[in-house]
């Protein structure tokens, strides 16, 4: 259905279906007509490419994806939106809606079942209350994805796309960079949504790596990253010692073997530093 990002069309559609927005499900629908075509195009969707969308809402981005992708599978938790999507996507045969919580889904199984050897990408305007858990699930489940293009709160986008080792770097920066190469694509103002959220948003793309950039024991690596950033103001020897937890003496030994100064701050460390610490634990 065209004109889906037109406020009048949306109001009429939602009124007809008696739909009211759920704040707790992060329902802020896009009403800026230039955003979805741009997002769909930059996501890598195209001929021979399958797309997973999370949270299609009334289908404004889904429409754009259906126009250019081989197949779109959209996962929507709110079952009140199913009849709306039936109507707004009625002209496409290459779309399937799954009514489920994306956090509960076996996405590896879904990809094997639905995409039959196609390249697969994710493209979504994420519900902001679970942005990081969804991104980490997509990466940690080791799905055969080429890229993940998502709209998130601007501050989360800046944190994810920060240089590892820079002041803006956090646990999510290091964790995402272990699996993917993140890139900031473009900003989207709060006024581009209905209802308007309090903050601006940004679209980012994560190009999934075929192999992690460092060799390490993943469990230890992520335990170190979590402990290191749990008290980011503290020096690394203190945050590791209390976060892991291990004795102060042992922590100093590990840091020395890893060639990391004991008074460094977590945000200054590189992926290699985190891997070296994990490898010496
Ligand atoms: N894609 C639409 C757009 O851009 O206008 C809607 C995006 S809105 C920010 C987020 C959507 O995610 C809503 O439709 C909401 O119902 C859905 N959602 C929220 N939590 C979800 C979950 N755990 N699994 C799947 N969908 C979810």
XYZ file of N, CA, C and O in Angstrom, residues 149-270:
488
model
N 20.774 -4.006 9.501
C 20.563 -2.561 9.393
C 19.397 -2.206 10.293
O 18.281 -2.697 10.087
N 19.677 -1.386 11.308
C 18.625 -1.104 12.287
C 18.574 0.366 12.656
O 19.592 1.051 12.683
N 17.341 0.795 12.970
C 17.139 2.141 13.516
C 17.108 1.986 15.023
O 16.375 1.141 15.561
N 17.930 2.785 15.702
C 17.982 2.741 17.167
C 18.051 4.178 17.682
O 18.189 5.114 16.884
N 17.969 4.367 18.996
C 18.107 5.708 19.545
C 19.490 6.225 19.175
O 20.460 5.464 19.153
N 19.582 7.544 18.907
C 20.837 8.112 18.419
C 22.003 7.833 19.375
O 23.108 7.495 18.952
N 21.711 7.940 20.665
C 22.788 7.736 21.644
C 23.296 6.285 21.596
O 24.506 6.038 21.689
N 22.379 5.347 21.434
C 22.780 3.937 21.316
C 23.586 3.730 20.038
O 24.597 3.006 20.021
N 23.181 4.411 18.966
C 23.902 4.294 17.689
C 25.327 4.816 17.838
O 26.284 4.203 17.363
N 25.454 5.957 18.535
C 26.793 6.544 18.717
C 27.672 5.634 19.561
O 28.855 5.471 19.290
N 27.076 5.023 20.564
C 27.830 4.117 21.437
C 28.290 2.884 20.644
O 29.440 2.490 20.699
N 27.383 2.309 19.862
C 27.722 1.097 19.096
C 28.790 1.402 18.042
O 29.697 0.611 17.815
N 28.680 2.584 17.405
C 29.588 2.899 16.296
C 30.855 3.627 16.742
O 31.670 3.995 15.902
N 31.024 3.833 18.056
C 32.247 4.499 18.547
C 33.459 3.635 18.209
O 33.341 2.418 18.037
N 34.631 4.276 18.130
C 35.890 3.519 17.958
C 36.128 2.739 19.243
O 36.019 3.321 20.331
N 36.485 1.466 19.144
C 36.919 0.756 20.353
C 38.197 1.449 20.815
O 39.084 1.727 20.011
N 38.268 1.756 22.135
C 39.464 2.454 22.645
C 39.271 3.961 22.724
O 40.169 4.679 23.121
N 38.054 4.455 22.346
C 37.802 5.900 22.449
C 36.890 6.162 23.646
O 36.304 5.234 24.204
N 36.733 7.432 24.008
C 35.980 7.815 25.206
C 34.519 7.314 25.168
O 33.959 6.971 26.183
N 33.922 7.282 23.972
C 32.511 6.861 23.852
C 32.351 5.335 23.897
O 31.244 4.813 23.902
N 33.482 4.620 23.893
C 33.417 3.155 23.808
C 32.836 2.550 25.096
O 33.128 3.010 26.191
N 32.001 1.522 24.944
C 31.412 0.845 26.099
C 31.373 -0.655 25.855
O 31.865 -1.131 24.812
N 30.757 -1.390 26.781
C 30.707 -2.852 26.639
C 30.033 -3.235 25.320
O 30.467 -4.160 24.626
N 28.985 -2.477 24.945
C 28.264 -2.819 23.715
C 29.145 -2.565 22.476
O 29.081 -3.308 21.490
N 30.007 -1.531 22.535
C 30.914 -1.238 21.411
C 31.857 -2.419 21.196
O 32.017 -2.907 20.065
N 32.475 -2.864 22.281
C 33.445 -3.959 22.174
C 32.728 -5.243 21.742
O 33.199 -5.965 20.858
N 31.574 -5.511 22.350
C 30.852 -6.749 22.033
C 30.428 -6.780 20.570
O 30.595 -7.788 19.881
N 29.867 -5.671 20.076
C 29.420 -5.641 18.672
C 30.617 -5.786 17.741
O 30.572 -6.530 16.753
N 31.733 -5.106 18.062
C 32.918 -5.174 17.201
C 33.568 -6.552 17.168
O 34.373 -6.830 16.293
N 33.241 -7.393 18.129
C 33.748 -8.767 18.112
C 33.089 -9.561 16.968
O 33.672 -10.461 16.403
N 31.841 -9.193 16.661
C 31.079 -9.944 15.660
C 30.923 -9.229 14.319
O 30.613 -9.856 13.313
N 31.049 -7.890 14.330
C 30.655 -7.143 13.136
C 31.415 -5.831 13.014
O 32.047 -5.381 13.971
N 31.304 -5.228 11.813
C 31.890 -3.908 11.614
C 30.726 -2.911 11.563
O 29.945 -2.915 10.604
N 30.573 -2.087 12.615
C 29.435 -1.169 12.635
C 29.692 0.129 11.872
O 30.830 0.599 11.816
N 28.626 0.667 11.305
C 28.752 1.919 10.547
C 27.506 2.779 10.759
O 26.377 2.269 10.650
N 27.704 4.066 11.045
C 26.585 5.000 11.176
C 26.119 5.352 9.771
O 26.946 5.744 8.942
N 24.817 5.205 9.470
C 24.352 5.541 8.126
C 23.741 6.940 8.066
O 24.221 7.788 7.349
N 22.669 7.192 8.827
C 22.096 8.547 8.831
C 21.212 8.757 10.062
O 20.773 7.796 10.695
N 21.010 10.043 10.388
C 20.194 10.391 11.567
C 18.740 10.594 11.156
O 18.460 10.953 10.017
N 17.850 10.366 12.112
C 16.416 10.553 11.868
C 15.846 11.336 13.062
O 16.032 10.929 14.210
N 15.153 12.458 12.758
C 14.678 13.310 13.854
C 13.469 12.678 14.544
O 12.730 11.889 13.937
N 13.273 13.070 15.817
C 12.161 12.524 16.606
C 10.816 12.781 15.925
O 9.885 11.979 16.027
N 10.733 13.896 15.176
C 9.485 14.252 14.501
C 9.131 13.341 13.331
O 8.048 13.470 12.747
N 10.000 12.412 12.994
C 9.728 11.482 11.885
C 8.848 10.316 12.323
O 8.591 9.400 11.529
N 8.444 10.304 13.609
C 7.664 9.173 14.139
C 6.323 9.628 14.691
O 6.175 10.766 15.119
N 5.400 8.694 14.710
C 4.111 8.929 15.371
C 3.876 7.781 16.357
O 3.868 6.628 15.907
N 3.671 8.040 17.651
C 3.922 9.325 18.307
C 5.409 9.612 18.357
O 6.214 8.691 18.274
N 5.774 10.904 18.538
C 7.190 11.289 18.564
C 7.838 10.823 19.853
O 7.318 11.101 20.923
N 8.987 10.123 19.752
C 9.714 9.794 20.982
C 10.417 11.046 21.516
O 10.411 12.078 20.859
N 11.039 10.924 22.692
C 11.687 12.119 23.282
C 13.044 12.399 22.634
O 13.557 13.499 22.733
N 13.624 11.385 21.994
C 14.995 11.546 21.489
C 15.055 11.268 19.983
O 14.174 10.617 19.423
N 16.140 11.753 19.364
C 16.363 11.470 17.946
C 16.846 10.034 17.769
O 17.236 9.368 18.726
N 16.837 9.573 16.521
C 17.246 8.198 16.217
C 18.332 8.210 15.149
O 18.643 9.261 14.578
N 18.874 7.047 14.876
C 19.849 6.925 13.787
C 19.778 5.520 13.223
O 19.414 4.568 13.925
N 20.113 5.418 11.941
C 20.159 4.099 11.297
C 21.625 3.673 11.218
O 22.483 4.447 10.777
N 21.890 2.462 11.684
C 23.256 1.928 11.628
C 23.245 0.607 10.858
O 22.200 -0.054 10.770
N 24.397 0.271 10.295
C 24.496 -1.057 9.673
C 25.681 -1.804 10.263
O 26.768 -1.225 10.427
N 25.445 -3.067 10.616
C 26.510 -3.916 11.125
C 26.822 -4.940 10.042
O 25.961 -5.765 9.710
N 28.011 -4.852 9.468
C 28.422 -5.861 8.479
C 29.026 -7.025 9.253
O 30.066 -6.863 9.915
N 28.349 -8.164 9.189
C 28.735 -9.296 10.037
C 30.041 -9.910 9.527
O 30.204 -10.169 8.335
N 30.980 -10.125 10.463
C 32.291 -10.681 10.100
C 32.186 -12.190 9.952
O 31.422 -12.839 10.675
N 32.984 -12.759 9.040
C 32.938 -14.218 8.900
C 33.709 -14.883 10.039
O 33.445 -16.031 10.393
N 34.641 -14.137 10.635
C 35.392 -14.656 11.794
C 35.651 -13.523 12.758
O 35.875 -12.380 12.317
N 35.713 -13.809 14.070
C 36.022 -12.725 15.013
C 37.417 -12.156 14.735
O 38.299 -12.887 14.271
N 37.623 -10.870 15.005
C 38.919 -10.256 14.700
C 40.034 -10.669 15.658
O 41.193 -10.383 15.399
N 39.683 -11.305 16.787
C 40.715 -11.764 17.735
C 40.440 -13.213 18.115
O 39.289 -13.657 18.120
N 41.534 -13.937 18.440
C 41.366 -15.341 18.859
C 41.271 -15.368 20.379
O 42.192 -14.912 21.070
N 40.198 -15.906 20.904
C 40.028 -15.921 22.352
C 38.963 -16.926 22.767
O 38.226 -17.448 21.925
N 38.901 -17.185 24.073
C 37.815 -17.988 24.623
C 36.639 -17.028 24.831
O 36.732 -16.112 25.645
N 35.556 -17.221 24.053
C 34.469 -16.238 24.056
C 33.870 -15.989 25.425
O 33.571 -14.863 25.798
N 33.702 -17.080 26.192
C 33.060 -16.933 27.503
C 33.904 -16.018 28.397
O 33.392 -15.090 29.032
N 35.209 -16.270 28.399
C 36.104 -15.459 29.235
C 36.175 -14.028 28.692
O 36.166 -13.066 29.441
N 36.242 -13.900 27.363
C 36.334 -12.579 26.726
C 35.149 -11.698 27.157
O 35.328 -10.567 27.612
N 33.935 -12.251 27.048
C 32.759 -11.432 27.388
C 32.640 -11.196 28.896
O 32.144 -10.157 29.324
N 33.154 -12.140 29.712
C 33.162 -11.923 31.175
C 34.110 -10.768 31.499
O 33.795 -9.903 32.336
N 35.258 -10.709 30.807
C 36.230 -9.631 31.036
C 35.629 -8.285 30.608
O 35.709 -7.293 31.332
N 34.993 -8.252 29.426
C 34.408 -7.001 28.922
C 33.341 -6.498 29.903
O 33.307 -5.314 30.264
N 32.502 -7.418 30.375
C 31.415 -7.035 31.293
C 31.999 -6.472 32.590
O 31.591 -5.415 33.062
N 32.987 -7.189 33.149
C 33.593 -6.745 34.410
C 34.312 -5.410 34.216
O 34.190 -4.500 35.035
N 35.029 -5.272 33.105
C 35.822 -4.058 32.868
C 34.943 -2.814 32.806
O 35.304 -1.762 33.318
N 33.752 -2.943 32.172
C 32.896 -1.762 32.009
C 31.855 -1.627 33.124
O 31.092 -0.673 33.119
N 31.823 -2.613 34.055
C 30.797 -2.529 35.095
C 31.057 -1.317 35.986
O 30.128 -0.755 36.556
N 32.317 -0.925 36.120
C 32.626 0.304 36.880
C 33.616 1.090 36.030
O 34.810 1.049 36.294
N 33.118 1.763 34.992
C 34.027 2.333 33.987
C 34.900 3.456 34.520
O 35.901 3.811 33.917
N 34.543 4.038 35.651
C 35.387 5.107 36.216
C 36.628 4.527 36.895
O 37.611 5.195 37.102
N 36.557 3.262 37.309
C 37.683 2.667 38.035
C 38.798 2.247 37.092
O 38.557 2.002 35.909
N 40.006 2.089 37.637
C 41.089 1.568 36.801
C 40.825 0.078 36.578
O 40.146 -0.577 37.372
N 41.403 -0.454 35.500
C 41.073 -1.814 35.062
C 41.372 -2.878 36.138
O 40.613 -3.832 36.304
N 42.477 -2.681 36.904
C 42.816 -3.704 37.902
C 41.703 -3.802 38.945
O 41.347 -4.903 39.390
N 41.106 -2.680 39.324
C 40.036 -2.719 40.329
C 38.739 -3.276 39.762
O 38.084 -4.107 40.390
N 38.375 -2.822 38.557
C 37.093 -3.292 38.015
C 37.144 -4.788 37.704
O 36.180 -5.517 37.941
N 38.275 -5.281 37.212
C 38.376 -6.723 36.921
C 38.363 -7.532 38.207
O 37.666 -8.546 38.324
N 39.142 -7.078 39.178
C 39.250 -7.808 40.434
C 37.870 -7.935 41.097
O 37.478 -9.011 41.534
N 37.090 -6.842 41.125
C 35.775 -6.956 41.775
C 34.710 -7.543 40.852
O 33.775 -8.186 41.314
N 34.861 -7.369 39.545
C 33.808 -7.835 38.629
C 33.889 -9.313 38.285
O 32.868 -9.960 38.036
N 35.094 -9.878 38.269
C 35.176 -11.277 37.758
C 34.668 -12.342 38.736
O 33.976 -13.270 38.272
N 34.853 -12.388 40.016
C 35.878 -11.680 40.762
C 37.120 -12.556 40.912
O 37.006 -13.774 40.993
N 38.304 -11.915 40.963
C 39.552 -12.632 41.272
C 40.395 -11.747 42.198
O 40.138 -10.541 42.285
N 41.389 -12.366 42.866
C 42.167 -11.586 43.844
C 42.927 -10.468 43.132
O 43.220 -10.561 41.936
N 43.256 -9.448 43.900
C 43.994 -8.303 43.367
C 45.352 -8.767 42.826
O 45.789 -8.340 41.756
N 45.959 -9.689 43.591
C 47.284 -10.177 43.214
C 47.233 -10.883 41.845
O 48.019 -10.623 40.945
N 46.249 -11.763 41.709
C 46.074 -12.518 40.453
C 45.758 -11.551 39.295
O 46.274 -11.695 38.179
N 44.912 -10.553 39.580
C 44.546 -9.576 38.532
C 45.794 -8.875 38.000
O 45.965 -8.737 36.782
N 46.674 -8.463 38.916
C 47.886 -7.753 38.485
C 48.775 -8.670 37.645
O 49.353 -8.249 36.641
N 48.832 -9.930 38.042
C 49.617 -10.930 37.287
C 49.071 -11.063 35.854
O 49.816 -11.049 34.876
N 47.736 -11.210 35.766
C 47.085 -11.387 34.446
C 47.333 -10.160 33.561
O 47.688 -10.287 32.387
N 47.172 -8.967 34.144
C 47.344 -7.739 33.355
C 48.784 -7.611 32.864
O 49.029 -7.200 31.727
N 49.718 -8.006 33.726
C 51.139 -7.926 33.336
C 51.390 -8.880 32.159
O 51.987 -8.488 31.134
N 50.884 -10.103 32.289
C 51.085 -11.092 31.217
C 50.411 -10.638 29.917
O 50.880 -10.946 28.814
N 49.302 -9.904 30.060
C 48.569 -9.443 28.879
C 49.147 -8.138 28.321
O 48.652 -7.625 27.312
N 50.132 -7.590 29.019
C 50.750 -6.343 28.586
C 49.788 -5.152 28.620
O 49.800 -4.302 27.717
N 48.928 -5.134 29.643
C 47.960 -4.039 29.787
C 48.282 -3.305 31.096
O 48.341 -3.943 32.154
N 48.500 -1.981 31.051
C 48.813 -1.245 32.284
C 47.683 -1.385 33.311
O 46.509 -1.262 32.949
N 48.051 -1.636 34.578
C 47.021 -1.908 35.592
C 46.178 -0.663 35.893
O 45.090 -0.764 36.434
N 46.709 0.532 35.533
C 45.927 1.749 35.820
C 45.162 2.262 34.591
O 44.643 3.364 34.594
N 45.081 1.436 33.529
C 44.317 1.856 32.335
C 42.820 1.823 32.647
O 42.391 1.149 33.585
N 42.025 2.564 31.870
C 40.546 2.510 32.013
C 40.009 1.643 30.881
O 40.581 1.631 29.782
N 38.889 0.988 31.144
C 38.319 0.042 30.164
C 38.149 0.664 28.783
O 38.420 0.031 27.761
N 37.691 1.942 28.769
C 37.381 2.572 27.470
C 38.627 2.762 26.595
O 38.513 3.003 25.402
N 39.816 2.681 27.201
C 41.057 2.876 26.434
C 41.560 1.571 25.815
O 42.490 1.570 25.010
N 40.977 0.423 26.210
C 41.534 -0.858 25.757
C 41.035 -1.240 24.367
O 39.922 -0.899 23.967
N 41.893 -1.982 23.657
C 41.529 -2.461 22.313
C 40.928 -3.871 22.421
O 41.000 -4.510 23.484
